[in-house]
Short mmCIF file of C-alpha atoms and ligand atoms in Angstrom, two decimals:
data_model
loop_
_atom_site.label_atom_id
_atom_site.label_comp_id
_atom_site.label_asym_id
_atom_site.label_seq_id
_atom_site.Cartn_x
_atom_site.Cartn_y
_atom_site.Cartn_z
CA MET A 284 -98.06 -89.62 -143.69
CA ALA A 285 -99.20 -86.50 -145.23
CA GLY A 286 -98.82 -83.06 -143.69
CA PHE A 287 -101.52 -80.91 -142.09
CA LEU A 288 -104.24 -78.85 -143.80
CA PRO A 289 -107.39 -77.59 -141.88
CA ALA A 290 -110.35 -79.84 -142.63
CA PRO A 291 -113.51 -78.40 -144.04
CA ALA A 292 -116.62 -77.90 -141.72
CA THR A 293 -119.32 -79.01 -144.44
CA PRO A 294 -119.31 -81.25 -147.40
CA TRP A 295 -118.63 -80.07 -150.93
CA PRO A 296 -122.35 -80.06 -152.12
CA GLU A 297 -123.26 -77.76 -149.30
CA ARG A 298 -120.35 -75.33 -149.91
CA ARG A 299 -120.82 -75.60 -153.73
CA ASP A 300 -124.49 -74.81 -153.40
CA ARG A 301 -123.86 -71.90 -150.89
CA ALA A 302 -121.47 -70.28 -153.34
CA LEU A 303 -123.97 -70.91 -156.21
CA ALA A 304 -126.55 -69.17 -154.30
CA ASP A 305 -124.67 -66.04 -153.56
CA ARG A 306 -124.72 -63.73 -156.55
CA THR A 307 -122.56 -60.99 -155.34
CA LEU A 308 -119.67 -63.53 -154.73
CA ARG A 309 -120.28 -65.09 -158.20
CA GLY A 310 -120.12 -61.61 -159.65
CA ALA A 311 -116.99 -60.54 -157.72
CA ILE A 312 -115.17 -63.64 -158.75
CA SER A 313 -115.93 -63.85 -162.22
CA ARG A 314 -114.83 -60.33 -162.65
CA THR A 315 -111.56 -60.79 -161.03
CA THR A 316 -110.69 -63.96 -162.84
CA HIS A 317 -111.75 -62.73 -166.30
CA HIS A 318 -109.68 -59.76 -165.70
CA LEU A 319 -106.71 -61.34 -164.56
CA ALA A 320 -106.89 -64.13 -167.46
CA ALA A 321 -107.25 -61.11 -169.93
CA GLN A 322 -104.12 -59.65 -168.42
CA ARG A 323 -102.06 -62.75 -168.67
CA ARG A 324 -102.96 -63.03 -172.37
CA GLU A 325 -102.27 -59.46 -173.18
CA ALA A 326 -98.72 -59.56 -171.06
CA TYR A 327 -97.50 -62.70 -173.13
CA ALA A 328 -98.86 -61.41 -176.47
CA GLY A 329 -96.97 -58.26 -175.99
CA TYR A 330 -93.82 -59.92 -174.72
CA PRO A 331 -92.35 -62.66 -177.00
CA ARG A 332 -89.51 -63.28 -174.52
CA GLY A 333 -92.20 -64.42 -172.16
CA GLU A 334 -92.39 -67.78 -173.67
CA GLU A 335 -88.61 -68.41 -173.90
CA LEU A 336 -88.45 -67.33 -170.20
CA GLN A 337 -90.90 -69.55 -169.27
CA GLU A 338 -89.07 -72.72 -170.56
CA GLN A 339 -85.93 -71.42 -168.81
CA ALA A 340 -87.89 -71.00 -165.74
CA LEU A 341 -89.40 -74.37 -165.98
CA ALA A 342 -86.17 -76.09 -166.36
CA SER A 343 -84.68 -74.14 -163.46
CA ARG A 344 -87.54 -75.21 -161.18
CA ARG A 345 -87.40 -78.80 -162.18
CA ALA A 346 -83.45 -78.90 -161.82
CA GLY A 347 -84.14 -77.22 -158.21
CA VAL A 348 -86.50 -79.86 -157.05
CA ALA A 349 -84.58 -82.63 -158.37
CA ARG A 350 -81.54 -81.36 -155.96
CA LEU A 351 -83.92 -80.45 -153.15
CA ASP A 352 -81.97 -81.92 -150.35
CA GLU A 353 -78.72 -80.48 -151.34
CA LEU A 354 -79.99 -77.07 -152.20
CA ILE A 355 -81.77 -76.75 -148.79
CA ALA A 356 -78.63 -77.74 -146.95
CA THR A 357 -76.64 -75.08 -149.04
CA ALA A 358 -79.21 -72.56 -148.42
CA SER A 359 -79.21 -73.29 -144.71
CA ARG A 360 -75.30 -72.95 -144.39
CA ASN A 361 -75.37 -69.61 -146.27
CA VAL A 362 -78.21 -68.25 -144.08
CA GLU A 363 -76.50 -69.27 -140.93
CA ALA A 364 -73.08 -67.64 -142.36
CA ARG A 365 -74.77 -64.41 -142.69
CA GLY A 366 -76.06 -64.38 -139.02
CA GLY A 367 -79.68 -65.89 -139.54
CA ARG A 368 -80.96 -68.92 -137.66
CA VAL A 369 -82.43 -71.83 -139.65
CA VAL A 370 -85.24 -74.06 -138.20
CA ARG A 371 -86.66 -77.36 -140.07
CA ALA A 372 -90.23 -77.61 -139.16
CA ALA A 373 -91.99 -80.71 -140.10
CA GLY A 374 -95.33 -79.23 -139.58
CA PRO A 375 -97.33 -76.52 -137.80
CA LEU A 376 -96.67 -77.40 -134.35
CA ASP A 377 -92.90 -76.92 -135.02
CA VAL A 378 -93.49 -73.53 -136.64
CA ALA A 379 -95.88 -72.02 -133.88
CA ARG A 380 -93.48 -73.64 -131.05
CA HIS A 381 -90.70 -71.72 -132.72
CA VAL A 382 -92.43 -68.35 -132.94
CA LEU A 383 -93.91 -68.64 -129.58
CA ASP A 384 -90.28 -69.47 -128.01
CA VAL A 385 -88.94 -66.31 -129.84
CA ALA A 386 -91.61 -64.30 -128.60
CA ARG A 387 -91.40 -65.38 -124.95
CA ARG A 388 -87.54 -64.67 -125.03
CA ARG A 389 -88.14 -61.32 -126.69
CA ASN A 390 -91.21 -60.47 -124.43
CA ALA A 391 -93.02 -59.92 -127.82
CA LEU A 392 -96.66 -59.38 -128.02
CA ARG A 393 -97.52 -58.05 -131.44
CA VAL A 394 -96.83 -59.51 -134.76
CA VAL A 395 -97.45 -58.17 -138.23
CA LYS A 396 -97.53 -60.54 -141.11
CA SER A 397 -97.11 -60.02 -144.76
CA LYS A 398 -99.04 -62.32 -147.19
CA SER A 399 -97.88 -66.05 -146.82
CA MET A 400 -99.75 -69.03 -148.13
CA ALA A 401 -97.49 -71.43 -146.17
CA THR A 402 -98.71 -69.83 -142.74
CA GLU A 403 -102.33 -69.75 -144.24
CA GLU A 404 -101.85 -73.51 -144.56
CA ILE A 405 -100.78 -74.31 -141.24
CA GLU A 406 -103.24 -71.69 -139.59
CA LEU A 407 -100.39 -70.03 -137.82
CA ASN A 408 -102.51 -66.96 -136.87
CA ARG A 409 -104.98 -69.15 -134.77
CA ARG A 410 -101.97 -71.00 -133.20
CA LEU A 411 -100.10 -67.68 -132.23
CA GLU A 412 -103.21 -66.14 -131.02
CA ALA A 413 -103.98 -69.29 -128.80
CA GLY A 414 -100.34 -68.53 -127.50
CA GLY A 415 -101.34 -64.94 -126.45
CA LEU A 416 -99.94 -63.02 -129.40
CA LYS A 417 -101.79 -60.37 -131.34
CA VAL A 418 -101.37 -60.93 -135.03
CA ARG A 419 -102.15 -58.58 -137.85
CA GLU A 420 -102.37 -59.21 -141.43
CA THR A 421 -100.94 -56.31 -143.38
CA ASP A 422 -101.58 -57.26 -146.94
CA LEU A 423 -104.39 -55.34 -148.04
CA GLY A 424 -106.54 -58.55 -149.12
CA GLU A 425 -105.35 -60.46 -146.06
CA TYR A 426 -106.41 -57.52 -143.79
CA ILE A 427 -109.61 -57.49 -145.14
CA ILE A 428 -110.39 -61.10 -144.81
CA GLN A 429 -108.74 -61.22 -141.34
CA LEU A 430 -111.30 -58.73 -140.48
CA ALA A 431 -114.16 -60.77 -141.94
CA GLY A 432 -112.70 -63.86 -140.14
CA GLU A 433 -112.23 -65.80 -143.33
CA HIS A 434 -109.50 -67.43 -145.31
CA PRO A 435 -108.22 -66.33 -148.91
CA SER A 436 -110.44 -67.15 -151.83
CA HIS A 437 -107.74 -66.86 -154.26
CA ILE A 438 -103.88 -67.46 -154.03
CA ILE A 439 -102.83 -64.07 -154.96
CA VAL A 440 -106.21 -62.08 -154.61
CA PRO A 441 -107.03 -63.36 -151.06
CA ALA A 442 -110.45 -60.99 -150.95
CA ALA A 443 -111.23 -61.65 -154.74
CA HIS A 444 -114.87 -62.54 -153.59
CA LYS A 445 -115.34 -59.13 -151.86
CA THR A 446 -117.19 -56.13 -153.41
CA ARG A 447 -115.99 -52.51 -152.41
CA GLY A 448 -119.22 -52.12 -150.65
CA GLN A 449 -118.71 -55.12 -148.46
CA ILE A 450 -115.17 -53.80 -147.72
CA ARG A 451 -116.33 -50.67 -146.79
CA GLU A 452 -118.85 -52.41 -144.36
CA LEU A 453 -115.85 -54.17 -142.77
CA PHE A 454 -113.82 -51.07 -142.39
CA ASP A 455 -116.64 -49.22 -140.98
CA ALA A 456 -117.22 -51.90 -138.18
CA GLU A 457 -113.47 -51.89 -137.60
CA ALA A 458 -113.35 -48.07 -137.17
CA ARG A 459 -116.30 -48.36 -134.70
CA ALA A 460 -114.35 -51.13 -132.88
CA VAL A 461 -111.23 -49.03 -132.43
CA GLY A 462 -112.76 -45.59 -132.22
CA THR A 463 -111.29 -43.95 -135.36
CA ALA A 464 -112.73 -42.31 -138.45
CA PRO A 465 -114.22 -44.63 -141.12
CA PRO A 466 -113.27 -44.47 -144.84
CA ALA A 467 -114.67 -41.35 -146.63
CA ASP A 468 -116.58 -43.53 -149.24
CA GLU A 469 -115.98 -46.87 -151.01
CA SER A 470 -113.85 -45.69 -153.62
CA THR A 471 -110.39 -47.60 -153.85
CA PRO A 472 -108.26 -44.47 -152.77
CA ALA A 473 -110.50 -44.19 -149.64
CA LEU A 474 -110.38 -47.69 -148.69
CA THR A 475 -106.66 -48.10 -148.99
CA ALA A 476 -106.03 -44.68 -147.23
CA PHE A 477 -108.14 -46.17 -144.34
CA ALA A 478 -105.98 -49.41 -144.27
CA ARG A 479 -102.84 -47.67 -144.61
CA ARG A 480 -103.72 -45.54 -141.70
CA GLN A 481 -104.69 -48.32 -139.51
CA LEU A 482 -101.68 -50.58 -140.25
CA ARG A 483 -98.94 -47.85 -140.01
CA GLU A 484 -99.70 -47.92 -136.18
CA ASP A 485 -99.27 -51.91 -136.25
CA PHE A 486 -95.99 -51.86 -138.16
CA LEU A 487 -94.55 -49.27 -135.83
CA ARG A 488 -95.73 -51.02 -132.58
CA ALA A 489 -94.81 -54.56 -133.89
CA ASP A 490 -92.34 -56.75 -131.80
CA ILE A 491 -92.22 -59.49 -134.73
CA GLY A 492 -92.51 -59.38 -138.38
CA ILE A 493 -93.25 -62.82 -140.16
CA SER A 494 -93.31 -63.26 -143.96
CA GLY A 495 -93.39 -66.20 -146.36
CA GLY A 496 -90.92 -66.46 -149.30
CA ASN A 497 -91.34 -66.71 -152.82
CA TYR A 498 -88.00 -67.95 -153.48
CA LEU A 499 -84.91 -68.74 -151.45
CA VAL A 500 -81.49 -68.67 -153.37
CA ALA A 501 -79.47 -71.63 -152.12
CA GLU A 502 -76.09 -70.17 -153.49
CA THR A 503 -76.18 -66.97 -151.04
CA GLY A 504 -79.03 -67.96 -148.71
CA THR A 505 -81.21 -64.97 -149.94
CA LEU A 506 -84.80 -64.91 -149.27
CA VAL A 507 -86.78 -63.33 -151.98
CA LEU A 508 -90.14 -61.68 -151.62
CA ILE A 509 -92.20 -60.44 -154.68
CA THR A 510 -95.20 -57.90 -153.80
CA ASN A 511 -97.39 -55.40 -154.89
CA GLU A 512 -97.56 -53.52 -151.69
CA GLY A 513 -95.17 -51.96 -149.50
CA ASN A 514 -96.33 -54.09 -146.51
CA GLY A 515 -93.55 -56.81 -147.18
CA ARG A 516 -90.79 -54.57 -146.64
CA MET A 517 -92.45 -52.97 -143.62
CA SER A 518 -92.93 -56.44 -142.06
CA THR A 519 -89.57 -57.37 -142.73
CA THR A 520 -87.65 -54.54 -141.62
CA LEU A 521 -89.41 -52.27 -139.09
CA PRO A 522 -89.89 -55.01 -136.15
CA PRO A 523 -86.76 -56.13 -134.53
CA VAL A 524 -87.46 -59.71 -135.27
CA HIS A 525 -88.07 -61.14 -138.81
CA ILE A 526 -89.38 -64.74 -139.20
CA ALA A 527 -89.71 -66.06 -142.47
CA VAL A 528 -91.83 -69.27 -142.88
CA VAL A 529 -91.04 -70.80 -146.31
CA GLY A 530 -91.97 -74.05 -147.83
CA ILE A 531 -89.12 -76.25 -148.60
CA ASP A 532 -90.03 -76.32 -152.24
CA LYS A 533 -89.19 -72.80 -152.88
CA VAL A 534 -85.47 -73.18 -152.91
CA VAL A 535 -83.66 -72.42 -156.34
CA ALA A 536 -79.95 -73.03 -156.96
CA SER A 537 -78.78 -69.71 -158.25
CA TRP A 538 -79.22 -66.05 -158.91
CA ALA A 539 -79.23 -67.03 -162.60
CA ASP A 540 -82.30 -69.19 -161.93
CA LEU A 541 -83.84 -66.40 -159.99
CA GLY A 542 -83.31 -63.96 -163.06
CA VAL A 543 -85.60 -66.45 -165.15
CA LEU A 544 -87.97 -66.94 -162.41
CA LEU A 545 -88.80 -63.46 -161.09
CA GLN A 546 -90.98 -62.80 -163.94
CA GLN A 547 -93.09 -66.04 -164.00
CA ALA A 548 -95.49 -65.46 -161.25
CA PRO A 549 -96.26 -61.92 -162.25
CA LEU A 550 -96.59 -62.58 -165.95
CA SER A 551 -98.75 -65.66 -165.20
CA GLY A 552 -100.69 -64.16 -162.36
CA THR A 553 -101.39 -60.71 -162.94
CA GLY A 554 -99.97 -59.93 -166.41
CA GLN A 555 -97.16 -57.84 -164.92
CA ARG A 556 -93.63 -57.91 -166.32
CA LEU A 557 -92.43 -57.44 -162.67
CA THR A 558 -94.07 -56.85 -159.59
CA THR A 559 -93.74 -53.56 -157.85
CA TYR A 560 -91.47 -54.58 -155.05
CA VAL A 561 -88.71 -57.37 -155.19
CA SER A 562 -87.02 -57.70 -151.73
CA LEU A 563 -83.85 -59.65 -151.24
CA ILE A 564 -83.14 -60.48 -147.62
CA SER A 565 -79.94 -61.73 -146.59
CA GLY A 566 -79.88 -62.16 -142.73
CA PRO A 567 -80.32 -59.69 -139.96
CA ARG A 568 -79.01 -56.04 -139.94
CA ARG A 569 -75.28 -55.65 -140.08
CA ALA A 570 -72.84 -53.31 -138.41
CA GLY A 571 -73.42 -49.96 -140.24
CA GLU A 572 -76.63 -50.81 -141.56
CA LEU A 573 -79.59 -48.40 -140.77
CA ASP A 574 -82.64 -50.72 -141.69
CA GLY A 575 -83.27 -54.29 -140.58
CA PRO A 576 -84.13 -56.58 -137.72
CA ASP A 577 -81.75 -57.89 -135.03
CA GLU A 578 -82.68 -61.32 -135.47
CA PHE A 579 -83.65 -63.27 -138.74
CA HIS A 580 -84.85 -66.77 -138.52
CA LEU A 581 -85.74 -68.95 -141.61
CA VAL A 582 -88.25 -71.63 -140.83
CA LEU A 583 -88.31 -74.19 -143.69
CA LEU A 584 -91.68 -75.78 -143.52
CA ASP A 585 -91.98 -79.45 -144.74
CA ASN A 586 -95.71 -80.22 -144.08
CA GLY A 587 -95.97 -83.24 -146.48
CA ARG A 588 -93.95 -81.84 -149.39
CA HIS A 589 -90.73 -84.01 -148.91
CA GLU A 590 -92.55 -87.23 -149.33
CA LEU A 591 -93.86 -86.01 -152.74
CA LEU A 592 -90.28 -86.06 -154.10
CA ASP A 593 -90.16 -89.54 -155.50
CA THR A 594 -93.74 -89.90 -156.70
CA GLU A 595 -95.74 -89.05 -159.71
CA TYR A 596 -96.80 -85.86 -157.96
CA ALA A 597 -93.24 -84.36 -157.68
CA ASP A 598 -94.01 -81.72 -160.37
CA THR A 599 -96.35 -80.09 -157.89
CA LEU A 600 -93.31 -78.72 -156.01
CA THR A 601 -92.48 -76.61 -158.85
CA CYS A 602 -95.66 -74.58 -158.27
CA ILE A 603 -95.01 -70.83 -158.15
CA ARG A 604 -98.44 -70.17 -156.85
CA CYS A 605 -99.17 -67.72 -159.54
CA GLY A 606 -103.02 -68.61 -159.59
CA SER A 607 -103.16 -68.91 -163.18
CA CYS A 608 -104.85 -72.18 -163.24
CA LEU A 609 -107.64 -70.85 -160.85
CA ASN A 610 -108.40 -67.96 -163.26
CA VAL A 611 -109.29 -70.24 -166.26
CA CYS A 612 -111.08 -72.98 -164.35
CA PRO A 613 -114.82 -72.87 -165.10
CA VAL A 614 -115.59 -74.48 -161.72
CA PHE A 615 -113.38 -71.82 -159.81
CA ARG A 616 -114.71 -69.02 -161.89
CA THR A 617 -118.30 -70.15 -160.84
CA VAL A 618 -117.96 -70.85 -157.19
CA GLY A 619 -114.70 -68.98 -156.14
CA GLY A 620 -112.34 -70.32 -153.65
CA HIS A 621 -114.22 -71.02 -150.26
CA ALA A 622 -116.31 -73.71 -151.86
CA TYR A 623 -113.13 -75.98 -151.96
CA GLY A 624 -113.05 -75.90 -148.18
CA SER A 625 -109.19 -75.49 -148.21
CA VAL A 626 -106.86 -72.67 -148.36
CA TYR A 627 -105.76 -74.09 -151.70
CA SER A 628 -108.52 -73.72 -154.25
CA GLY A 629 -108.73 -74.19 -158.05
CA PRO A 630 -107.07 -77.00 -159.78
CA ILE A 631 -103.85 -76.66 -157.75
CA GLY A 632 -105.89 -76.74 -154.62
CA ILE A 633 -107.71 -79.85 -155.86
CA VAL A 634 -104.38 -81.56 -156.19
CA LEU A 635 -102.51 -80.01 -153.24
CA THR A 636 -105.17 -80.30 -150.64
CA PRO A 637 -105.31 -84.11 -150.59
CA LEU A 638 -101.63 -84.52 -151.17
CA LEU A 639 -100.73 -82.26 -148.21
CA GLY A 640 -103.80 -82.94 -146.05
CA GLY A 641 -104.36 -86.46 -146.91
CA LEU A 642 -106.86 -87.82 -149.34
CA ALA A 643 -109.51 -89.18 -146.96
CA GLN A 644 -110.02 -85.54 -145.85
CA ALA A 645 -110.41 -84.15 -149.29
CA ALA A 646 -111.29 -86.91 -151.52
CA GLU A 647 -114.57 -84.95 -152.75
CA LEU A 648 -112.29 -82.50 -154.53
CA PRO A 649 -110.76 -84.36 -157.26
CA GLU A 650 -114.09 -86.52 -157.57
CA SER A 651 -116.54 -83.29 -157.75
CA ALA A 652 -114.67 -80.09 -158.44
CA CYS A 653 -113.19 -80.61 -161.80
CA THR A 654 -114.68 -81.10 -165.31
CA LEU A 655 -111.32 -82.12 -166.68
CA CYS A 656 -111.37 -79.64 -169.29
CA HIS A 657 -107.66 -79.24 -169.21
CA ALA A 658 -107.63 -75.72 -169.25
CA CYS A 659 -105.39 -75.42 -166.29
CA ARG A 660 -102.66 -77.55 -168.05
CA ASP A 661 -102.58 -74.93 -170.86
CA ALA A 662 -102.40 -71.87 -168.25
CA CYS A 663 -99.76 -73.37 -165.85
CA PRO A 664 -96.40 -71.96 -166.61
CA MET A 665 -94.68 -74.75 -164.78
CA ASP A 666 -96.49 -77.26 -167.15
CA ILE A 667 -97.85 -79.19 -164.16
CA ASP A 668 -99.87 -82.08 -165.28
CA LEU A 669 -102.72 -81.26 -162.91
CA PRO A 670 -105.65 -83.06 -165.11
CA GLN A 671 -103.38 -86.30 -165.04
CA HIS A 672 -102.88 -85.72 -161.38
CA ILE A 673 -106.72 -85.14 -160.74
CA LEU A 674 -107.44 -88.48 -162.70
CA SER A 675 -104.75 -90.27 -160.44
CA LEU A 676 -106.32 -88.88 -157.14
CA ARG A 677 -109.65 -90.18 -158.38
CA GLU A 678 -108.25 -93.67 -159.06
CA ARG A 679 -106.61 -93.66 -155.56
CA GLU A 680 -109.96 -92.71 -154.16
CA VAL A 681 -111.40 -96.06 -155.61
CA THR A 682 -108.26 -98.16 -154.94
CA GLU A 683 -107.96 -96.93 -151.20
CA GLY A 684 -111.92 -97.53 -150.56
CA LEU A 685 -112.55 -94.01 -150.20
CA THR A 686 -115.68 -93.79 -152.48
CA ALA A 687 -119.15 -94.33 -151.05
CA ARG A 688 -120.15 -97.99 -150.81
CA SER A 689 -123.43 -97.38 -152.65
CA LEU A 690 -121.32 -95.57 -155.54
CA ASP A 691 -119.14 -98.76 -155.64
CA LEU A 692 -122.06 -101.09 -155.60
CA THR A 693 -123.67 -99.04 -158.48
CA TYR A 694 -120.77 -99.17 -160.83
CA GLU A 695 -120.24 -102.94 -159.94
CA VAL A 696 -123.66 -103.95 -160.76
CA TRP A 697 -123.90 -101.55 -163.92
CA ALA A 698 -120.63 -103.12 -165.28
CA ARG A 699 -121.97 -106.66 -164.92
CA LEU A 700 -125.29 -105.88 -166.49
CA TRP A 701 -123.67 -104.23 -169.40
CA ALA A 702 -120.79 -106.85 -169.78
CA SER A 703 -123.44 -108.98 -171.73
CA PRO A 704 -125.70 -108.10 -174.71
CA ALA A 705 -128.73 -109.38 -173.10
CA GLY A 706 -127.95 -107.15 -169.97
CA TYR A 707 -127.38 -104.21 -172.02
CA ARG A 708 -130.59 -104.61 -173.90
CA SER A 709 -132.91 -105.16 -171.17
CA THR A 710 -131.56 -102.44 -169.09
CA THR A 711 -132.17 -100.08 -172.03
CA ARG A 712 -135.44 -101.31 -172.35
CA LEU A 713 -136.30 -100.77 -168.86
CA ALA A 714 -134.66 -97.24 -168.70
CA ARG A 715 -136.82 -96.38 -171.79
CA LEU A 716 -139.98 -97.39 -169.79
CA GLY A 717 -138.91 -95.81 -166.74
CA GLN A 718 -137.90 -92.39 -167.95
CA ARG A 719 -141.33 -91.66 -169.56
CA ALA A 720 -142.55 -89.43 -166.65
CA TYR A 721 -139.47 -87.40 -166.58
CA VAL A 722 -138.66 -86.47 -170.23
CA ARG A 723 -139.77 -82.78 -170.85
CA ASN A 724 -139.23 -81.12 -174.15
CA GLY A 725 -137.05 -83.96 -175.34
CA THR A 726 -134.68 -83.89 -172.61
CA LEU A 727 -134.36 -85.92 -169.02
CA GLY A 728 -134.75 -83.38 -166.40
CA ARG A 729 -135.02 -83.77 -162.61
CA VAL A 730 -135.72 -87.14 -161.07
CA PRO A 731 -136.91 -88.29 -157.72
CA GLY A 732 -133.88 -89.27 -155.32
CA HIS A 733 -135.12 -92.98 -154.76
CA LEU A 734 -134.95 -93.97 -158.55
CA PRO A 735 -132.00 -96.39 -158.96
CA PRO A 736 -129.13 -95.81 -158.80
CA PRO A 737 -130.31 -94.21 -155.59
CA GLY A 738 -129.12 -90.68 -155.25
CA LEU A 739 -126.71 -90.92 -158.03
CA LEU A 740 -129.27 -90.38 -161.02
CA ALA A 741 -130.95 -87.69 -159.20
CA GLY A 742 -127.94 -85.91 -158.11
CA TRP A 743 -126.41 -85.86 -161.81
CA LEU A 744 -129.64 -84.71 -163.08
CA SER A 745 -130.01 -81.95 -160.59
CA THR A 746 -127.75 -79.68 -162.49
CA ARG A 747 -127.90 -81.16 -165.96
CA ASP A 748 -130.26 -82.22 -168.61
CA ALA A 749 -129.66 -85.49 -170.28
CA PRO A 750 -130.86 -86.90 -173.76
CA PRO A 751 -133.29 -89.63 -172.98
CA VAL A 752 -132.86 -93.07 -173.95
CA ALA A 753 -133.82 -93.18 -177.85
CA ALA A 754 -137.31 -94.49 -178.73
CA GLU A 755 -135.25 -96.92 -180.92
CA THR A 756 -131.76 -97.81 -180.35
CA PHE A 757 -129.04 -98.51 -182.68
CA HIS A 758 -129.41 -102.26 -182.35
CA GLU A 759 -133.15 -102.10 -182.73
CA TRP A 760 -132.82 -100.01 -185.89
CA TRP A 761 -130.36 -102.41 -187.35
CA ALA A 762 -132.41 -105.31 -186.80
CA ARG A 763 -135.58 -103.53 -188.22
CA THR A 764 -133.62 -102.30 -191.37
CA ARG A 765 -131.23 -105.49 -191.96
CA GLY A 766 -133.16 -107.95 -190.38
CA GLU A 767 -130.12 -109.16 -188.52
CA THR A 768 -129.21 -108.86 -184.84
S1 SF4 B 891 -100.29 -75.04 -160.67
FE1 SF4 B 891 -99.30 -73.76 -162.33
S2 SF4 B 891 -100.99 -72.22 -162.83
FE2 SF4 B 891 -101.41 -73.26 -160.91
S3 SF4 B 891 -100.66 -71.57 -159.31
FE3 SF4 B 891 -99.18 -73.27 -159.61
S4 SF4 B 891 -97.65 -72.54 -161.07
FE4 SF4 B 891 -99.53 -71.19 -161.18
#
């Protein structure tokens, strides 16, 4: 039984074509991904220790995943010893129920959130709003996409697909809706100043702050947040209650492990040696402390992760969500994250979406959204074998009967025909005859959808040129020049 991920509303070809037709989106995504990939290259080139640290970090993550149950138990004990409350959540309903219970008990209405992919994964905002809470995203990118009614298009840059002009339009609309002054212009300082002004009020009035967690250090039960905006600290210290929703895979054994891991996500994701803020949270405010919440809740989210432990996909649990594989993927760089129809996009999204949400819901991703160029494998600091996982998911799609019957039939017939020399030669001759009407300038271009195999050939050639079957095949040339078959 997999966990839960929201199902896409439309099929992949529709989402892909919509993205391809949107030149603004393609420009924004291309600029962001090329910039981030270049930053990463420069960061590693100027920091020889980066590679060495990467190896240590990889070893720490693998060791942590291998002891996951033990580390979760240790972390939970230590959080509780410092006055925190620990809740194990099997899936989205458990998380929403817990937050709503706390809200009812505390008579809470307003929630501020810092960026968290775990809460995106389980559509926590929608569930809390259905329960009567007002939820405000406070990471700048998340705030933008919340106003746009969208989900993140990149793991670390949620509004990577938006231009400054589009952001200004969203902020202008928000200013009209709440009766405040719009941004002065569409410069970055003007846009961030508007967001800061709006969000300040939300922080001050919030009853509950919700965060994710980049790591959870088992030996002390310390939650670690790495961010480039101050919103993480505001969300976790100003409201009287802090609830952290953290995937069980984020647990690491010790501070020594954390020391080598802290740099990996910024180095690989944004090309920074360290993020602007590193927040270490060890429970609620204690006697004598000035800042911090009265209550701290750690919600450990499973949602299909634990069952990956003893499978060939266990290395996906070491993912640190750095986004590096997205930035080098030719498909992601062209269509952006929304085309994937999942909060997790790019190569890691192709793998995680079916693993967490079920293959039946997302079989189209491994099948169609990957060129198997292996760039993601080279970019991943955790050495996750993404191409192999994608191949394995494609294989499972066939063995679990999730491919279209017409496709299965096509390959079956094709395999039978080409299993004999006579079948191979006769189909080659037929194809040579049949292709005549569609060869232009030496290449085979678009063909009508009814040509056999139905839909498959037309679909393949709708976005590619292919060489036509040669006027003389190798076998025919051999027979003509050697007089032998
Ligand atoms: S799969 Fe690797 S490159 Fe992609 S987000 Fe995870 S750690 Fe980063």
